[in-house]
Amino acid sequence: MQCGLLLERRYSAFKGPLAVDPLYVENNQRIHGLLHVVGLALLLFSLIERQARRAAGPTGTVAGLYARRPARPTGRLILEALADLRLVPAHGGQPAYIPRPTPLQQRVLDLLGVDPTKPP
């Protein structure tokens, strides 16, 4: 029964933050491809949430994540916190970098194991 609840929660994420606008798809191959892309998005969404929750420590919360209060990391809250980040592409021998993340964004990046000062 626990697995069924987790699947339902993921399906609600598909209908919510990962919602896709209506599309007209002309053939079955494109429908199949679209379903693969949406499935991969759900998988990434779940993995981001899992990594942040594991790294959040014993309290399981991140300060300032929800309405400037501590909250348990969810995929939606994590992506909302990181939505304003910009990546400056590599140019002229300089590596790509993320300019000045906010303290909350830096905390989330730390939870996810992403160092914005080092290129991938």
mmCIF file of C-alpha atoms in Angstrom:
data_model
loop_
_atom_site.group_PDB
_atom_site.id
_atom_site.type_symbol
_atom_site.label_atom_id
_atom_site.label_comp_id
_atom_site.label_asym_id
_atom_site.label_seq_id
_atom_site.Cartn_x
_atom_site.Cartn_y
_atom_site.Cartn_z
ATOM 1 C CA MET A 1 0.000 0.000 0.000
ATOM 2 C CA GLN A 2 2.889 2.408 0.753
ATOM 3 C CA CYS A 3 4.175 2.091 -2.824
ATOM 4 C CA GLY A 4 0.734 2.973 -4.175
ATOM 5 C CA LEU A 5 0.666 6.178 -2.119
ATOM 6 C CA LEU A 6 4.091 7.181 -3.389
ATOM 7 C CA LEU A 7 3.020 6.601 -6.978
ATOM 8 C CA GLU A 8 -0.090 8.700 -6.463
ATOM 9 C CA ARG A 9 2.009 11.535 -5.067
ATOM 10 C CA ARG A 10 4.265 11.397 -8.121
ATOM 11 C CA TYR A 11 1.242 11.424 -10.394
ATOM 12 C CA SER A 12 -0.028 14.544 -8.625
ATOM 13 C CA ALA A 13 3.377 16.162 -9.295
ATOM 14 C CA PHE A 14 2.861 15.341 -12.968
ATOM 15 C CA LYS A 15 -0.467 17.144 -12.874
ATOM 16 C CA GLY A 16 0.977 20.039 -10.858
ATOM 17 C CA PRO A 17 4.455 21.567 -11.239
ATOM 18 C CA LEU A 18 5.391 19.388 -14.210
ATOM 19 C CA ALA A 19 2.103 19.973 -15.982
ATOM 20 C CA VAL A 20 2.330 20.054 -19.735
ATOM 21 C CA ASP A 21 0.174 22.391 -21.776
ATOM 22 C CA PRO A 22 -2.154 20.662 -24.221
ATOM 23 C CA LEU A 23 -0.323 19.496 -27.326
ATOM 24 C CA TYR A 24 -1.418 18.176 -30.662
ATOM 25 C CA VAL A 25 0.760 15.164 -31.399
ATOM 26 C CA GLU A 26 0.450 13.734 -34.897
ATOM 27 C CA ASN A 27 1.626 10.154 -34.473
ATOM 28 C CA ASN A 28 2.168 7.420 -31.929
ATOM 29 C CA GLN A 29 5.960 7.745 -31.991
ATOM 30 C CA ARG A 30 5.720 11.339 -30.839
ATOM 31 C CA ILE A 31 3.252 10.413 -28.099
ATOM 32 C CA HIS A 32 5.670 7.701 -26.988
ATOM 33 C CA GLY A 33 8.571 10.192 -26.997
ATOM 34 C CA LEU A 34 6.590 12.762 -25.031
ATOM 35 C CA LEU A 35 5.714 10.170 -22.401
ATOM 36 C CA HIS A 36 9.400 9.264 -22.081
ATOM 37 C CA VAL A 37 10.354 12.915 -21.572
ATOM 38 C CA VAL A 38 7.642 13.414 -18.946
ATOM 39 C CA GLY A 39 8.686 10.180 -17.221
ATOM 40 C CA LEU A 40 12.307 11.362 -17.103
ATOM 41 C CA ALA A 41 11.179 14.716 -15.685
ATOM 42 C CA LEU A 42 9.276 12.895 -12.916
ATOM 43 C CA LEU A 43 12.320 10.754 -12.180
ATOM 44 C CA LEU A 44 14.605 13.803 -11.921
ATOM 45 C CA PHE A 45 12.018 15.582 -9.784
ATOM 46 C CA SER A 46 11.964 12.601 -7.394
ATOM 47 C CA LEU A 47 15.754 12.255 -7.276
ATOM 48 C CA ILE A 48 16.238 15.961 -6.491
ATOM 49 C CA GLU A 49 13.729 15.691 -3.637
ATOM 50 C CA ARG A 50 15.329 12.495 -2.315
ATOM 51 C CA GLN A 51 18.855 13.943 -2.330
ATOM 52 C CA ALA A 52 17.773 17.127 -0.553
ATOM 53 C CA ARG A 53 15.855 15.214 2.109
ATOM 54 C CA ARG A 54 18.767 12.883 2.783
ATOM 55 C CA ALA A 55 21.175 15.804 3.110
ATOM 56 C CA ALA A 56 18.824 17.953 5.233
ATOM 57 C CA GLY A 57 20.057 16.300 8.399
ATOM 58 C CA PRO A 58 18.226 15.051 11.463
ATOM 59 C CA THR A 59 15.586 17.793 11.451
ATOM 60 C CA GLY A 60 14.737 17.069 7.831
ATOM 61 C CA THR A 61 13.952 20.725 7.193
ATOM 62 C CA VAL A 62 15.594 23.623 5.381
ATOM 63 C CA ALA A 63 15.328 27.115 6.872
ATOM 64 C CA GLY A 64 13.515 29.614 4.675
ATOM 65 C CA LEU A 65 12.320 27.096 2.110
ATOM 66 C CA TYR A 66 8.602 27.776 2.542
ATOM 67 C CA ALA A 67 7.359 31.314 3.148
ATOM 68 C CA ARG A 68 10.663 32.143 4.894
ATOM 69 C CA ARG A 69 10.066 29.342 7.398
ATOM 70 C CA PRO A 70 11.741 25.962 7.788
ATOM 71 C CA ALA A 71 10.145 23.271 5.664
ATOM 72 C CA ARG A 72 10.712 19.709 4.563
ATOM 73 C CA PRO A 73 12.237 19.825 1.076
ATOM 74 C CA THR A 74 9.840 18.908 -1.697
ATOM 75 C CA GLY A 75 10.647 18.876 -5.379
ATOM 76 C CA ARG A 76 8.368 21.835 -5.958
ATOM 77 C CA LEU A 77 9.891 23.962 -3.169
ATOM 78 C CA ILE A 78 13.421 23.129 -4.292
ATOM 79 C CA LEU A 79 12.741 24.068 -7.904
ATOM 80 C CA GLU A 80 10.957 27.260 -6.827
ATOM 81 C CA ALA A 81 13.948 28.236 -4.661
ATOM 82 C CA LEU A 82 16.329 27.671 -7.583
ATOM 83 C CA ALA A 83 14.104 29.230 -10.262
ATOM 84 C CA ASP A 84 15.935 32.579 -10.297
ATOM 85 C CA LEU A 85 19.400 31.073 -10.738
ATOM 86 C CA ARG A 86 21.187 31.806 -13.975
ATOM 87 C CA LEU A 87 24.123 30.010 -15.506
ATOM 88 C CA VAL A 88 26.680 32.193 -17.247
ATOM 89 C CA PRO A 89 28.021 30.038 -20.096
ATOM 90 C CA ALA A 90 31.699 29.351 -20.562
ATOM 91 C CA HIS A 91 33.315 31.962 -22.776
ATOM 92 C CA GLY A 92 36.877 32.719 -23.855
ATOM 93 C CA GLY A 93 38.467 30.065 -21.674
ATOM 94 C CA GLN A 94 36.473 31.066 -18.593
ATOM 95 C CA PRO A 95 34.390 28.212 -17.086
ATOM 96 C CA ALA A 96 30.620 28.458 -16.764
ATOM 97 C CA TYR A 97 29.453 29.711 -13.376
ATOM 98 C CA ILE A 98 26.385 30.685 -11.366
ATOM 99 C CA PRO A 99 26.572 34.328 -10.243
ATOM 100 C CA ARG A 100 25.780 35.142 -6.608
ATOM 101 C CA PRO A 101 23.177 32.650 -5.386
ATOM 102 C CA THR A 102 21.095 33.813 -2.411
ATOM 103 C CA PRO A 103 21.809 32.160 0.945
ATOM 104 C CA LEU A 104 18.748 29.901 0.499
ATOM 105 C CA GLN A 105 19.810 28.963 -3.028
ATOM 106 C CA GLN A 106 23.336 28.242 -1.773
ATOM 107 C CA ARG A 107 21.919 26.009 0.980
ATOM 108 C CA VAL A 108 19.820 24.084 -1.541
ATOM 109 C CA LEU A 109 22.793 23.750 -3.901
ATOM 110 C CA ASP A 110 24.862 22.436 -0.981
ATOM 111 C CA LEU A 111 22.156 19.875 -0.158
ATOM 112 C CA LEU A 112 22.181 18.733 -3.774
ATOM 113 C CA GLY A 113 25.974 18.574 -3.869
ATOM 114 C CA VAL A 114 26.329 21.288 -6.505
ATOM 115 C CA ASP A 115 29.259 23.691 -6.259
ATOM 116 C CA PRO A 116 28.508 26.742 -8.444
ATOM 117 C CA THR A 117 32.151 27.799 -8.396
ATOM 118 C CA LYS A 118 33.325 24.655 -10.174
ATOM 119 C CA PRO A 119 32.324 23.647 -13.682
ATOM 120 C CA PRO A 120 30.793 20.187 -14.155
#
